[in-house]
Amino acid sequence: MPKLTTLLRALVLPLATLAAVTVSSAAPVQAHPEPKAPAQFVALRDVDPTIIQEMRYITPHNFTGAPVDGYRKAMCILTRPAAEGLHRVQQGLLRRGYSLKVYDCYRPQRAVDDFVAWAADLDATQMKAEFYPQVDKTRLFADGYIAAKSGHSRGSTMDLTVVPLPALPTRPYRPGEPLTPCYGPKAERFPDNSLDMGTGFDCFDTLAHTLDPRVTGVQHANRMLLMDAMQAQGFTNLPEEWWHYTLSSEPFPDTYFDFPVDRRSLTS
């Protein structure tokens, strides 16, 4: 009997050890928690619910043709000073029968990384006919349309336009629909309820340069309407993009954040 007991122990102990290893290896891996925004970040809608939001990068209607990584909710997040500055711009425009409309606000670094990966895939050109008809995709970095860092990730930069009131609804983009150049006549471009700025949003073309001399008349006046209203409240335009503005006194001039665009990212 002692020999049998010894033999059973020799069998049971390795089996117990194997079971413990199996249970341990099957234990769920704890995911790293998502980063949170500093307390200085807010949802624009909480500061000014009257500003129209048409957040493009959570939809496939953008130059990549797919929703962009990091956009979880269709919402504009900004630093509080930037949001309050837009609120002051909006107050002035509302008195004149207009409203701001934002296309993009804070942009996580992972979204910028997604742009970079897309730019490196030279076969992904399904949106070329609308957003960059005359630009070879191999030139997007050299020409400055795509970069590894974006001021949007600092939280005080936004892409926006001006909409006449009452604001007409805009139809959603239907993936696979025929595309038209972003610099064509307004009636031929993808429909947008904004004033005619000479090009659509995110148009990779020199006609999108704010002061391009070929943009004249009403289109130039509309760009100046936006620029004057924004500059009066401390925002600076990126000359290559009529829609792109940054708060001059941005609170995080050297920090690029990567928390997702989601209400849960906000700490307040």
mmCIF file of C-alpha atoms in Angstrom:
data_model
loop_
_atom_site.group_PDB
_atom_site.id
_atom_site.type_symbol
_atom_site.label_atom_id
_atom_site.label_comp_id
_atom_site.label_asym_id
_atom_site.label_seq_id
_atom_site.Cartn_x
_atom_site.Cartn_y
_atom_site.Cartn_z
ATOM 1 C CA MET A 1 0.000 0.000 0.000
ATOM 2 C CA PRO A 2 2.718 2.550 0.759
ATOM 3 C CA LYS A 3 4.076 1.990 -2.760
ATOM 4 C CA LEU A 4 0.579 2.583 -4.266
ATOM 5 C CA THR A 5 0.165 5.774 -2.240
ATOM 6 C CA THR A 6 3.527 7.012 -3.399
ATOM 7 C CA LEU A 7 2.586 6.247 -7.027
ATOM 8 C CA LEU A 8 -0.738 8.127 -6.760
ATOM 9 C CA ARG A 9 1.012 11.154 -5.298
ATOM 10 C CA ALA A 10 3.471 11.084 -8.166
ATOM 11 C CA LEU A 11 0.567 11.236 -10.628
ATOM 12 C CA VAL A 12 -1.687 13.719 -8.814
ATOM 13 C CA LEU A 13 0.904 16.418 -8.103
ATOM 14 C CA PRO A 14 1.926 16.992 -11.769
ATOM 15 C CA LEU A 15 -1.763 17.023 -12.789
ATOM 16 C CA ALA A 16 -2.528 19.634 -10.134
ATOM 17 C CA THR A 17 0.395 21.723 -11.303
ATOM 18 C CA LEU A 18 -0.775 21.448 -14.925
ATOM 19 C CA ALA A 19 -4.321 22.485 -13.950
ATOM 20 C CA ALA A 20 -2.985 25.522 -12.114
ATOM 21 C CA VAL A 21 -0.915 26.534 -15.128
ATOM 22 C CA THR A 22 -3.925 26.064 -17.426
ATOM 23 C CA VAL A 23 -6.193 28.208 -15.234
ATOM 24 C CA SER A 24 -3.500 30.865 -14.930
ATOM 25 C CA SER A 25 -2.901 31.029 -18.684
ATOM 26 C CA ALA A 26 -6.642 31.287 -19.315
ATOM 27 C CA ALA A 27 -7.023 34.262 -16.986
ATOM 28 C CA PRO A 28 -8.136 37.390 -18.871
ATOM 29 C CA VAL A 29 -5.449 39.901 -19.734
ATOM 30 C CA GLN A 30 -6.122 43.273 -18.138
ATOM 31 C CA ALA A 31 -6.372 45.955 -20.846
ATOM 32 C CA HIS A 32 -4.610 49.233 -20.286
ATOM 33 C CA PRO A 33 -7.148 51.955 -19.395
ATOM 34 C CA GLU A 34 -7.753 54.600 -22.040
ATOM 35 C CA PRO A 35 -6.045 57.933 -21.358
ATOM 36 C CA LYS A 36 -8.253 60.716 -20.047
ATOM 37 C CA ALA A 37 -8.352 64.351 -21.051
ATOM 38 C CA PRO A 38 -6.976 66.954 -18.648
ATOM 39 C CA ALA A 39 -9.585 68.924 -16.742
ATOM 40 C CA GLN A 40 -9.117 71.877 -19.125
ATOM 41 C CA PHE A 41 -10.907 69.981 -21.929
ATOM 42 C CA VAL A 42 -14.666 70.302 -22.475
ATOM 43 C CA ALA A 43 -17.350 69.260 -24.917
ATOM 44 C CA LEU A 44 -18.139 72.227 -27.152
ATOM 45 C CA ARG A 45 -21.840 71.455 -26.875
ATOM 46 C CA ASP A 46 -21.651 72.080 -23.115
ATOM 47 C CA VAL A 47 -20.237 75.554 -23.741
ATOM 48 C CA ASP A 48 -22.333 76.504 -26.785
ATOM 49 C CA PRO A 49 -25.055 74.119 -27.980
ATOM 50 C CA THR A 50 -25.997 76.435 -30.873
ATOM 51 C CA ILE A 51 -22.813 75.749 -32.871
ATOM 52 C CA ILE A 52 -23.580 73.185 -35.565
ATOM 53 C CA GLN A 53 -21.466 70.036 -35.497
ATOM 54 C CA GLU A 54 -20.828 67.893 -38.577
ATOM 55 C CA MET A 55 -17.973 65.719 -37.410
ATOM 56 C CA ARG A 56 -16.532 64.215 -40.564
ATOM 57 C CA TYR A 57 -13.875 61.775 -39.317
ATOM 58 C CA ILE A 58 -16.288 59.475 -37.534
ATOM 59 C CA THR A 59 -17.959 58.948 -40.934
ATOM 60 C CA PRO A 60 -16.598 57.528 -44.207
ATOM 61 C CA HIS A 61 -17.027 60.936 -45.876
ATOM 62 C CA ASN A 62 -13.421 62.023 -45.541
ATOM 63 C CA PHE A 63 -10.293 61.726 -47.662
ATOM 64 C CA THR A 64 -9.532 58.204 -46.344
ATOM 65 C CA GLY A 65 -12.979 56.827 -47.179
ATOM 66 C CA ALA A 66 -13.435 55.206 -43.751
ATOM 67 C CA PRO A 67 -14.098 56.239 -40.139
ATOM 68 C CA VAL A 68 -10.811 57.312 -38.554
ATOM 69 C CA ASP A 69 -9.255 55.641 -35.522
ATOM 70 C CA GLY A 70 -9.883 57.428 -32.231
ATOM 71 C CA TYR A 71 -13.269 58.930 -33.062
ATOM 72 C CA ARG A 72 -15.808 57.160 -30.841
ATOM 73 C CA LYS A 73 -18.538 59.829 -30.735
ATOM 74 C CA ALA A 74 -19.654 62.514 -33.159
ATOM 75 C CA MET A 75 -18.697 65.373 -30.874
ATOM 76 C CA CYS A 76 -16.349 68.334 -30.719
ATOM 77 C CA ILE A 77 -13.901 68.391 -27.803
ATOM 78 C CA LEU A 78 -11.701 71.437 -27.200
ATOM 79 C CA THR A 79 -9.772 73.137 -24.441
ATOM 80 C CA ARG A 80 -12.088 75.400 -22.478
ATOM 81 C CA PRO A 81 -10.424 78.651 -23.675
ATOM 82 C CA ALA A 82 -10.866 77.552 -27.312
ATOM 83 C CA ALA A 83 -14.495 76.545 -26.739
ATOM 84 C CA GLU A 84 -15.256 79.829 -24.981
ATOM 85 C CA GLY A 85 -13.594 81.721 -27.828
ATOM 86 C CA LEU A 86 -15.838 79.954 -30.344
ATOM 87 C CA HIS A 87 -18.824 80.825 -28.183
ATOM 88 C CA ARG A 88 -17.944 84.523 -28.503
ATOM 89 C CA VAL A 89 -17.510 84.151 -32.272
ATOM 90 C CA GLN A 90 -20.895 82.445 -32.461
ATOM 91 C CA GLN A 91 -22.627 85.211 -30.512
ATOM 92 C CA GLY A 92 -21.450 87.759 -33.072
ATOM 93 C CA LEU A 93 -22.412 85.626 -36.055
ATOM 94 C CA LEU A 94 -25.866 84.809 -34.708
ATOM 95 C CA ARG A 95 -26.670 88.521 -34.567
ATOM 96 C CA ARG A 96 -25.877 88.660 -38.293
ATOM 97 C CA GLY A 97 -27.963 85.625 -39.256
ATOM 98 C CA TYR A 98 -25.167 83.036 -39.384
ATOM 99 C CA SER A 99 -23.858 80.110 -37.363
ATOM 100 C CA LEU A 100 -20.515 78.394 -37.057
ATOM 101 C CA LYS A 101 -20.283 74.755 -38.085
ATOM 102 C CA VAL A 102 -17.346 72.584 -36.973
ATOM 103 C CA TYR A 103 -16.042 69.646 -39.003
ATOM 104 C CA ASP A 104 -13.247 68.614 -36.632
ATOM 105 C CA CYS A 105 -11.862 69.779 -33.288
ATOM 106 C CA TYR A 106 -9.514 67.910 -30.963
ATOM 107 C CA ARG A 107 -7.913 65.036 -32.902
ATOM 108 C CA PRO A 108 -6.173 62.182 -31.030
ATOM 109 C CA GLN A 109 -2.659 61.241 -32.074
ATOM 110 C CA ARG A 110 -3.912 57.777 -33.045
ATOM 111 C CA ALA A 111 -6.094 59.453 -35.683
ATOM 112 C CA VAL A 112 -3.056 61.281 -37.060
ATOM 113 C CA ASP A 113 -1.226 57.936 -37.126
ATOM 114 C CA ASP A 114 -4.175 56.518 -39.059
ATOM 115 C CA PHE A 115 -3.807 59.326 -41.638
ATOM 116 C CA VAL A 116 -0.090 58.550 -41.970
ATOM 117 C CA ALA A 117 -0.769 54.835 -42.498
ATOM 118 C CA TRP A 118 -3.431 55.662 -45.082
ATOM 119 C CA ALA A 119 -1.058 57.983 -46.941
ATOM 120 C CA ALA A 120 1.529 55.194 -47.140
ATOM 121 C CA ASP A 121 -1.019 52.849 -48.771
ATOM 122 C CA LEU A 122 -0.826 54.086 -52.355
ATOM 123 C CA ASP A 123 -3.654 51.770 -53.437
ATOM 124 C CA ALA A 124 -6.213 53.415 -51.109
ATOM 125 C CA THR A 125 -7.485 56.094 -53.473
ATOM 126 C CA GLN A 126 -11.254 55.611 -53.377
ATOM 127 C CA MET A 127 -11.863 59.266 -52.370
ATOM 128 C CA LYS A 128 -9.310 60.852 -54.701
ATOM 129 C CA ALA A 129 -11.912 62.178 -57.155
ATOM 130 C CA GLU A 130 -13.392 64.420 -54.460
ATOM 131 C CA PHE A 131 -10.613 65.378 -52.050
ATOM 132 C CA TYR A 132 -7.381 65.404 -54.086
ATOM 133 C CA PRO A 133 -8.194 65.088 -57.812
ATOM 134 C CA GLN A 134 -5.042 66.878 -58.988
ATOM 135 C CA VAL A 135 -2.546 65.714 -56.342
ATOM 136 C CA ASP A 136 -0.583 62.501 -56.699
ATOM 137 C CA LYS A 137 -0.876 60.571 -53.463
ATOM 138 C CA THR A 138 2.894 60.172 -53.282
ATOM 139 C CA ARG A 139 3.089 63.974 -52.837
ATOM 140 C CA LEU A 140 0.788 64.295 -49.817
ATOM 141 C CA PHE A 141 3.649 64.467 -47.290
ATOM 142 C CA ALA A 142 5.922 66.641 -49.405
ATOM 143 C CA ASP A 143 3.135 69.094 -50.164
ATOM 144 C CA GLY A 144 2.143 69.343 -46.503
ATOM 145 C CA TYR A 145 -1.318 67.806 -46.696
ATOM 146 C CA ILE A 146 -0.391 64.967 -44.305
ATOM 147 C CA ALA A 147 2.026 65.202 -41.354
ATOM 148 C CA ALA A 148 3.033 63.006 -38.429
ATOM 149 C CA LYS A 149 1.876 65.643 -35.922
ATOM 150 C CA SER A 150 -1.181 67.890 -35.960
ATOM 151 C CA GLY A 151 -2.058 71.000 -34.005
ATOM 152 C CA HIS A 152 -5.505 69.469 -33.573
ATOM 153 C CA SER A 153 -3.990 67.022 -31.073
ATOM 154 C CA ARG A 154 -3.157 69.943 -28.758
ATOM 155 C CA GLY A 155 -6.862 70.638 -28.335
ATOM 156 C CA SER A 156 -7.179 74.280 -29.409
ATOM 157 C CA THR A 157 -7.392 73.866 -33.191
ATOM 158 C CA MET A 158 -10.583 73.354 -35.135
ATOM 159 C CA ASP A 159 -11.843 73.072 -38.726
ATOM 160 C CA LEU A 160 -14.990 75.075 -39.325
ATOM 161 C CA THR A 161 -17.146 77.126 -41.657
ATOM 162 C CA VAL A 162 -20.101 79.547 -41.613
ATOM 163 C CA VAL A 163 -23.706 78.494 -42.263
ATOM 164 C CA PRO A 164 -26.558 80.893 -43.110
ATOM 165 C CA LEU A 165 -29.615 80.611 -40.859
ATOM 166 C CA PRO A 166 -32.000 78.911 -40.828
ATOM 167 C CA ALA A 167 -29.591 76.029 -41.438
ATOM 168 C CA LEU A 168 -30.765 73.605 -44.080
ATOM 169 C CA PRO A 169 -30.145 69.892 -43.431
ATOM 170 C CA THR A 170 -27.343 68.171 -45.324
ATOM 171 C CA ARG A 171 -27.802 64.675 -46.630
ATOM 172 C CA PRO A 172 -25.445 61.912 -45.501
ATOM 173 C CA TYR A 173 -22.715 60.636 -47.786
ATOM 174 C CA ARG A 174 -23.483 57.267 -49.367
ATOM 175 C CA PRO A 175 -20.308 55.125 -49.706
ATOM 176 C CA GLY A 176 -19.688 54.311 -53.329
ATOM 177 C CA GLU A 177 -21.665 57.238 -54.717
ATOM 178 C CA PRO A 178 -20.138 59.180 -57.630
ATOM 179 C CA LEU A 179 -17.648 61.800 -56.447
ATOM 180 C CA THR A 180 -17.101 65.325 -57.742
ATOM 181 C CA PRO A 181 -14.037 67.572 -57.258
ATOM 182 C CA CYS A 182 -13.925 69.582 -54.047
ATOM 183 C CA TYR A 183 -12.916 72.707 -55.971
ATOM 184 C CA GLY A 184 -15.774 72.625 -58.497
ATOM 185 C CA PRO A 185 -18.745 75.017 -58.506
ATOM 186 C CA LYS A 186 -20.754 74.797 -55.303
ATOM 187 C CA ALA A 187 -23.765 73.312 -57.094
ATOM 188 C CA GLU A 188 -21.579 70.455 -58.352
ATOM 189 C CA ARG A 189 -19.669 69.708 -55.116
ATOM 190 C CA PHE A 190 -20.930 67.381 -52.415
ATOM 191 C CA PRO A 191 -23.843 69.298 -50.835
ATOM 192 C CA ASP A 192 -22.985 71.383 -47.786
ATOM 193 C CA ASN A 193 -25.219 73.888 -46.023
ATOM 194 C CA SER A 194 -22.321 76.325 -45.539
ATOM 195 C CA LEU A 195 -21.617 79.553 -47.376
ATOM 196 C CA ASP A 196 -19.711 79.069 -50.619
ATOM 197 C CA MET A 197 -16.040 79.201 -49.604
ATOM 198 C CA GLY A 198 -14.710 78.297 -53.047
ATOM 199 C CA THR A 199 -13.865 74.698 -52.128
ATOM 200 C CA GLY A 200 -15.254 72.031 -49.877
ATOM 201 C CA PHE A 201 -13.724 71.081 -46.531
ATOM 202 C CA ASP A 202 -10.446 69.116 -46.625
ATOM 203 C CA CYS A 203 -9.823 69.984 -50.252
ATOM 204 C CA PHE A 204 -6.196 69.091 -51.029
ATOM 205 C CA ASP A 205 -5.689 71.844 -53.570
ATOM 206 C CA THR A 206 -4.066 75.278 -53.673
ATOM 207 C CA LEU A 207 -7.522 76.802 -54.208
ATOM 208 C CA ALA A 208 -8.117 76.003 -50.534
ATOM 209 C CA HIS A 209 -5.395 78.508 -49.558
ATOM 210 C CA THR A 210 -7.270 81.206 -47.677
ATOM 211 C CA LEU A 211 -6.037 84.123 -49.784
ATOM 212 C CA ASP A 212 -5.577 82.350 -53.120
ATOM 213 C CA PRO A 213 -5.993 85.168 -55.670
ATOM 214 C CA ARG A 214 -8.196 83.030 -57.908
ATOM 215 C CA VAL A 215 -10.888 83.002 -55.198
ATOM 216 C CA THR A 216 -12.737 86.281 -55.635
ATOM 217 C CA GLY A 217 -16.131 87.898 -55.222
ATOM 218 C CA VAL A 218 -18.621 86.270 -52.871
ATOM 219 C CA GLN A 219 -16.352 83.295 -52.156
ATOM 220 C CA HIS A 220 -13.527 85.571 -50.990
ATOM 221 C CA ALA A 221 -15.981 87.665 -48.965
ATOM 222 C CA ASN A 222 -17.262 84.561 -47.223
ATOM 223 C CA ARG A 223 -13.731 83.507 -46.276
ATOM 224 C CA MET A 224 -13.089 86.990 -44.907
ATOM 225 C CA LEU A 225 -16.324 86.855 -42.907
ATOM 226 C CA LEU A 226 -15.017 83.750 -41.151
ATOM 227 C CA MET A 227 -11.485 85.082 -40.774
ATOM 228 C CA ASP A 228 -12.529 88.464 -39.357
ATOM 229 C CA ALA A 229 -14.885 86.844 -36.838
ATOM 230 C CA MET A 230 -12.251 84.345 -35.707
ATOM 231 C CA GLN A 231 -9.336 86.768 -35.544
ATOM 232 C CA ALA A 232 -11.394 89.173 -33.435
ATOM 233 C CA GLN A 233 -11.540 86.486 -30.732
ATOM 234 C CA GLY A 234 -7.870 85.502 -30.812
ATOM 235 C CA PHE A 235 -7.780 82.731 -33.408
ATOM 236 C CA THR A 236 -5.154 82.417 -36.140
ATOM 237 C CA ASN A 237 -5.782 80.930 -39.574
ATOM 238 C CA LEU A 238 -3.543 78.363 -41.283
ATOM 239 C CA PRO A 239 -2.952 80.078 -44.669
ATOM 240 C CA GLU A 240 -3.112 76.798 -46.602
ATOM 241 C CA GLU A 241 -6.597 75.892 -45.324
ATOM 242 C CA TRP A 242 -9.436 78.413 -45.148
ATOM 243 C CA TRP A 243 -11.241 76.226 -42.570
ATOM 244 C CA HIS A 244 -8.347 75.731 -40.094
ATOM 245 C CA TYR A 245 -7.970 77.968 -37.017
ATOM 246 C CA THR A 246 -5.968 77.773 -33.773
ATOM 247 C CA LEU A 247 -6.391 79.745 -30.568
ATOM 248 C CA SER A 248 -3.291 81.955 -30.423
ATOM 249 C CA SER A 249 -3.011 81.598 -26.643
ATOM 250 C CA GLU A 250 -3.570 77.830 -26.647
ATOM 251 C CA PRO A 251 -2.931 76.290 -23.207
ATOM 252 C CA PHE A 252 -1.008 73.220 -24.486
ATOM 253 C CA PRO A 253 1.264 74.534 -27.269
ATOM 254 C CA ASP A 254 3.727 71.633 -27.005
ATOM 255 C CA THR A 255 1.573 68.674 -25.927
ATOM 256 C CA TYR A 256 -0.042 66.177 -28.309
ATOM 257 C CA PHE A 257 -2.807 64.160 -26.647
ATOM 258 C CA ASP A 258 -4.152 60.723 -27.533
ATOM 259 C CA PHE A 259 -7.348 60.226 -25.546
ATOM 260 C CA PRO A 260 -10.274 59.117 -27.776
ATOM 261 C CA VAL A 261 -13.042 61.455 -28.869
ATOM 262 C CA ASP A 262 -15.658 60.260 -26.428
ATOM 263 C CA ARG A 263 -17.681 61.802 -23.617
ATOM 264 C CA ARG A 264 -16.052 59.301 -21.249
ATOM 265 C CA SER A 265 -12.645 60.824 -21.979
ATOM 266 C CA LEU A 266 -13.653 64.023 -20.201
ATOM 267 C CA THR A 267 -12.959 64.293 -16.501
ATOM 268 C CA SER A 268 -15.644 66.882 -15.816
#
